[in-house]
Short mmCIF file of C-alpha atoms in Angstrom, two decimals:
data_model
loop_
_atom_site.label_atom_id
_atom_site.label_comp_id
_atom_site.label_asym_id
_atom_site.label_seq_id
_atom_site.Cartn_x
_atom_site.Cartn_y
_atom_site.Cartn_z
CA UNK A 1 -30.74 10.25 -27.81
CA UNK A 2 -32.77 11.05 -24.69
CA UNK A 3 -32.54 13.86 -22.15
CA UNK A 4 -32.21 13.06 -18.44
CA UNK A 5 -32.03 14.83 -15.10
CA UNK A 6 -29.17 13.55 -12.94
CA UNK A 7 -28.83 14.07 -9.19
CA UNK A 8 -25.80 12.94 -7.19
CA UNK A 9 -27.45 12.13 -3.85
CA UNK A 10 -24.41 11.04 -1.84
CA UNK A 11 -20.69 10.59 -2.28
CA UNK A 12 -17.91 9.09 -0.18
CA UNK A 13 -14.33 8.00 -0.62
CA UNK A 14 -13.78 4.42 0.47
CA UNK A 15 -10.74 2.24 1.01
CA UNK A 16 -12.32 -1.23 0.87
CA UNK A 17 -14.73 -2.42 -1.79
CA UNK A 18 -18.03 -3.69 -0.36
CA UNK A 19 -17.97 -7.48 -0.13
CA UNK A 20 -14.39 -7.68 -1.35
CA UNK A 21 -13.04 -9.96 1.41
CA UNK A 22 -15.73 -12.30 2.66
CA UNK A 23 -15.17 -15.08 5.23
CA UNK A 24 -14.70 -17.68 2.48
CA UNK A 25 -12.03 -15.54 0.80
CA UNK A 26 -10.05 -15.15 4.00
CA UNK A 27 -10.30 -18.87 4.83
CA UNK A 28 -9.14 -19.77 1.32
CA UNK A 29 -6.22 -17.37 1.59
CA UNK A 30 -5.18 -18.83 4.94
CA UNK A 31 -5.37 -22.30 3.42
CA UNK A 32 -3.09 -21.10 0.62
CA UNK A 33 -0.59 -20.12 3.31
CA UNK A 34 -0.88 -23.59 4.92
CA UNK A 35 -2.51 -22.21 8.06
CA UNK A 36 -3.86 -25.01 10.26
CA UNK A 37 -7.67 -25.16 10.54
CA UNK A 38 -8.55 -21.58 9.51
CA UNK A 39 -12.26 -22.48 9.60
CA UNK A 40 -11.98 -22.64 13.40
CA UNK A 41 -10.96 -18.98 13.72
CA UNK A 42 -13.67 -16.61 14.97
CA UNK A 43 -15.21 -14.56 12.17
CA UNK A 44 -14.23 -11.34 13.94
CA UNK A 45 -10.57 -12.40 14.00
CA UNK A 46 -10.26 -13.86 10.49
CA UNK A 47 -9.04 -10.77 8.68
CA UNK A 48 -6.53 -9.88 11.38
CA UNK A 49 -5.16 -13.42 11.36
CA UNK A 50 -4.96 -13.38 7.58
CA UNK A 51 -2.98 -10.13 7.60
CA UNK A 52 -0.66 -11.41 10.32
CA UNK A 53 -0.02 -14.54 8.29
CA UNK A 54 0.78 -12.48 5.20
CA UNK A 55 3.43 -10.51 7.07
CA UNK A 56 5.29 -13.76 7.83
CA UNK A 57 6.40 -13.52 4.19
CA UNK A 58 8.38 -10.93 2.29
CA UNK A 59 6.08 -8.34 0.66
CA UNK A 60 6.64 -9.72 -2.86
CA UNK A 61 5.85 -13.23 -1.65
CA UNK A 62 2.67 -12.07 0.05
CA UNK A 63 1.66 -10.21 -3.07
CA UNK A 64 2.14 -13.38 -5.11
CA UNK A 65 -0.04 -15.38 -2.68
CA UNK A 66 -2.84 -12.80 -2.82
CA UNK A 67 -2.68 -12.33 -6.59
CA UNK A 68 -2.63 -16.09 -7.14
CA UNK A 69 -5.96 -16.15 -5.30
CA UNK A 70 -7.65 -13.10 -6.82
CA UNK A 71 -6.64 -13.33 -10.50
CA UNK A 72 -5.51 -16.94 -10.99
CA UNK A 73 -6.45 -18.32 -14.39
CA UNK A 74 -6.73 -14.92 -16.03
CA UNK A 75 -3.02 -14.24 -16.37
CA UNK A 76 0.00 -16.48 -16.86
CA UNK A 77 2.23 -17.48 -13.96
CA UNK A 78 4.93 -15.18 -15.33
CA UNK A 79 2.57 -12.22 -15.54
CA UNK A 80 1.42 -12.73 -11.96
CA UNK A 81 5.04 -13.00 -10.86
CA UNK A 82 5.78 -9.65 -12.51
CA UNK A 83 2.72 -8.06 -10.92
CA UNK A 84 3.78 -9.28 -7.47
CA UNK A 85 6.76 -6.92 -7.77
CA UNK A 86 4.98 -4.05 -9.54
CA UNK A 87 2.14 -3.96 -7.00
CA UNK A 88 4.59 -2.75 -4.36
CA UNK A 89 4.97 0.64 -6.03
CA UNK A 90 2.33 0.96 -8.75
CA UNK A 91 -1.41 1.58 -8.57
CA UNK A 92 -2.21 -1.42 -10.72
CA UNK A 93 -5.97 -0.85 -10.39
CA UNK A 94 -5.38 2.33 -12.38
CA UNK A 95 -2.38 1.52 -14.57
CA UNK A 96 -2.79 -2.09 -15.70
CA UNK A 97 -4.07 -2.16 -19.29
CA UNK A 98 -6.68 -4.89 -18.74
CA UNK A 99 -9.64 -3.05 -17.20
CA UNK A 100 -11.57 -6.21 -16.16
CA UNK A 101 -8.78 -7.00 -13.67
CA UNK A 102 -8.91 -3.60 -11.94
CA UNK A 103 -11.35 -4.46 -9.10
CA UNK A 104 -9.35 -7.57 -8.13
CA UNK A 105 -6.06 -5.70 -8.38
CA UNK A 106 -7.61 -3.07 -6.13
CA UNK A 107 -8.82 -5.50 -3.46
CA UNK A 108 -5.45 -7.27 -3.57
CA UNK A 109 -3.63 -4.00 -2.94
CA UNK A 110 -6.07 -3.00 -0.22
CA UNK A 111 -5.47 -6.16 1.82
CA UNK A 112 -1.71 -5.90 1.38
CA UNK A 113 -1.76 -2.19 2.25
CA UNK A 114 -3.56 -2.97 5.52
CA UNK A 115 -1.32 -5.94 6.33
CA UNK A 116 1.90 -4.01 5.80
CA UNK A 117 0.76 -0.69 7.30
CA UNK A 118 1.05 1.32 4.11
CA UNK A 119 4.03 -0.33 2.43
CA UNK A 120 1.88 -0.81 -0.68
CA UNK A 121 0.14 2.00 -2.63
CA UNK A 122 -2.77 3.63 -0.83
CA UNK A 123 -6.10 2.34 -2.23
CA UNK A 124 -8.58 5.00 -3.33
CA UNK A 125 -12.12 4.20 -4.47
CA UNK A 126 -15.42 6.06 -4.50
CA UNK A 127 -19.00 5.13 -3.70
CA UNK A 128 -21.97 7.29 -4.60
CA UNK A 129 -25.68 7.17 -5.27
CA UNK A 130 -27.15 8.74 -8.39
CA UNK A 131 -30.79 9.42 -9.20
CA UNK A 132 -31.77 9.50 -12.88
CA UNK A 133 -35.05 10.92 -14.18
CA UNK A 134 -36.31 10.51 -17.74
CA UNK A 135 -37.16 7.71 -20.14
CA UNK A 136 -35.76 4.81 -18.13
CA UNK A 137 -36.27 2.07 -20.71
CA UNK A 138 -32.64 2.25 -21.89
CA UNK A 139 -31.46 1.11 -18.43
CA UNK A 140 -33.43 -2.15 -18.47
CA UNK A 141 -30.65 -4.16 -20.14
CA UNK A 142 -26.90 -3.49 -20.06
CA UNK A 143 -27.33 -0.17 -18.24
CA UNK A 144 -23.59 0.44 -17.75
CA UNK A 145 -22.94 2.21 -21.07
CA UNK A 146 -25.80 4.74 -20.84
CA UNK A 147 -24.97 5.36 -17.16
CA UNK A 148 -21.28 6.06 -17.81
CA UNK A 149 -22.23 8.39 -20.68
CA UNK A 150 -24.51 10.28 -18.29
CA UNK A 151 -21.83 10.45 -15.58
CA UNK A 152 -19.24 11.62 -18.12
CA UNK A 153 -21.49 14.57 -18.90
CA UNK A 154 -21.11 15.67 -15.27
CA UNK A 155 -17.31 15.63 -15.48
CA UNK A 156 -15.00 18.29 -16.89
CA UNK A 157 -13.46 18.00 -20.34
CA UNK A 158 -10.14 17.28 -18.59
CA UNK A 159 -11.45 14.14 -16.89
CA UNK A 160 -9.92 10.81 -17.85
CA UNK A 161 -13.22 9.37 -19.05
CA UNK A 162 -13.80 12.35 -21.32
CA UNK A 163 -10.24 12.23 -22.68
CA UNK A 164 -9.78 8.47 -23.06
CA UNK A 165 -13.28 7.47 -24.15
CA UNK A 166 -14.61 10.43 -26.12
CA UNK A 167 -15.25 8.20 -29.15
CA UNK A 168 -17.12 5.60 -27.09
CA UNK A 169 -19.25 8.27 -25.41
CA UNK A 170 -20.44 9.50 -28.79
CA UNK A 171 -20.67 6.15 -30.57
CA UNK A 172 -22.99 3.17 -30.11
CA UNK A 173 -20.33 0.96 -28.52
CA UNK A 174 -18.86 1.47 -25.05
CA UNK A 175 -17.61 -1.95 -23.97
CA UNK A 176 -15.31 -0.45 -21.30
CA UNK A 177 -18.25 1.01 -19.36
CA UNK A 178 -18.94 -2.21 -17.45
CA UNK A 179 -15.33 -2.19 -16.19
CA UNK A 180 -15.41 1.49 -15.21
CA UNK A 181 -18.35 0.75 -12.89
CA UNK A 182 -16.91 -1.82 -10.49
CA UNK A 183 -20.21 -2.32 -8.67
CA UNK A 184 -23.62 -1.20 -9.91
CA UNK A 185 -26.69 -1.87 -7.78
CA UNK A 186 -30.22 -0.58 -8.27
CA UNK A 187 -31.42 0.96 -5.00
CA UNK A 188 -34.94 1.99 -6.00
CA UNK A 189 -37.01 2.92 -8.99
CA UNK A 190 -40.44 3.77 -10.32
CA UNK A 191 -41.86 4.94 -13.64
CA UNK A 192 -40.18 8.34 -13.40
CA UNK A 193 -36.84 7.82 -11.68
CA UNK A 194 -34.22 5.21 -10.83
CA UNK A 195 -31.48 5.31 -8.20
CA UNK A 196 -28.21 3.40 -8.37
CA UNK A 197 -25.47 2.73 -5.84
CA UNK A 198 -22.14 2.80 -7.68
CA UNK A 199 -18.60 1.85 -6.67
CA UNK A 200 -15.65 2.73 -8.87
CA UNK A 201 -12.05 3.84 -8.77
CA UNK A 202 -11.31 7.41 -7.72
CA UNK A 203 -9.15 7.40 -10.84
CA UNK A 204 -12.31 7.40 -12.96
CA UNK A 205 -15.04 9.09 -10.98
CA UNK A 206 -13.71 11.09 -8.03
CA UNK A 207 -14.71 14.26 -9.86
CA UNK A 208 -18.41 13.31 -9.84
CA UNK A 209 -18.56 14.66 -6.27
CA UNK A 210 -18.61 18.16 -7.76
CA UNK A 211 -21.48 17.45 -10.15
CA UNK A 212 -24.50 17.83 -7.83
CA UNK A 213 -27.43 18.12 -10.29
CA UNK A 214 -27.40 18.50 -14.07
CA UNK A 215 -29.20 17.60 -17.26
CA UNK A 216 -27.60 15.52 -20.00
CA UNK A 217 -28.28 13.22 -22.91
CA UNK A 218 -27.35 9.56 -23.14
CA UNK A 219 -28.03 6.50 -25.25
CA UNK A 220 -27.68 2.75 -25.02
CA UNK A 221 -25.21 0.67 -26.97
CA UNK A 222 -26.55 -0.58 -30.27
CA UNK A 223 -25.16 -4.09 -29.72
CA UNK A 224 -25.15 -5.90 -26.38
CA UNK A 225 -22.03 -7.59 -25.05
CA UNK A 226 -23.77 -10.97 -25.23
CA UNK A 227 -24.45 -10.50 -28.94
CA UNK A 228 -20.77 -10.37 -29.82
#
């Protein structure tokens, strides 16, 4: 167990995940809707055209088209059909039990929310940068678990992470950590400090905006995911 100094350098609430709908995604989605020659559409007009095409369908049908693209192969046809109805009213990126699907459920909802002017649940995500000072060796491989343990220490005891994952925070196994951090990118680092850019659901980490600076202990998982 090592002691670290944690500084939250910046924090913002975001609606769209960085890189979530690239040109290739939008072209593929238009192809799925049998749009003629989507590759010929100007890049600046692709998203607008994609959203307009989605609204030619009923909301449940559009949801099915989007979900078929974002999570195909990971759920059965029947499960996706059910989700295409649930996504209209439920925040699936928070409520669906399979955490690995949360980022794709989020980006699906976000596109549908924009296309239908708010008919779907409002997407809420967070992006922040965190500077960590201390013995940085535990972040060299599979850094998600020690990072989430550190972030949890900056949250109140009432936070979802503290309440749902108290055992994992204390133990040597926190497999869910990699799914709590939707995007984790190293911004900079030297021998004494490392800075990460993190994207996650507001459901998990909105409260980190109150943390500012603090000291906390963390540790790495004893067994890597690849070793399972």
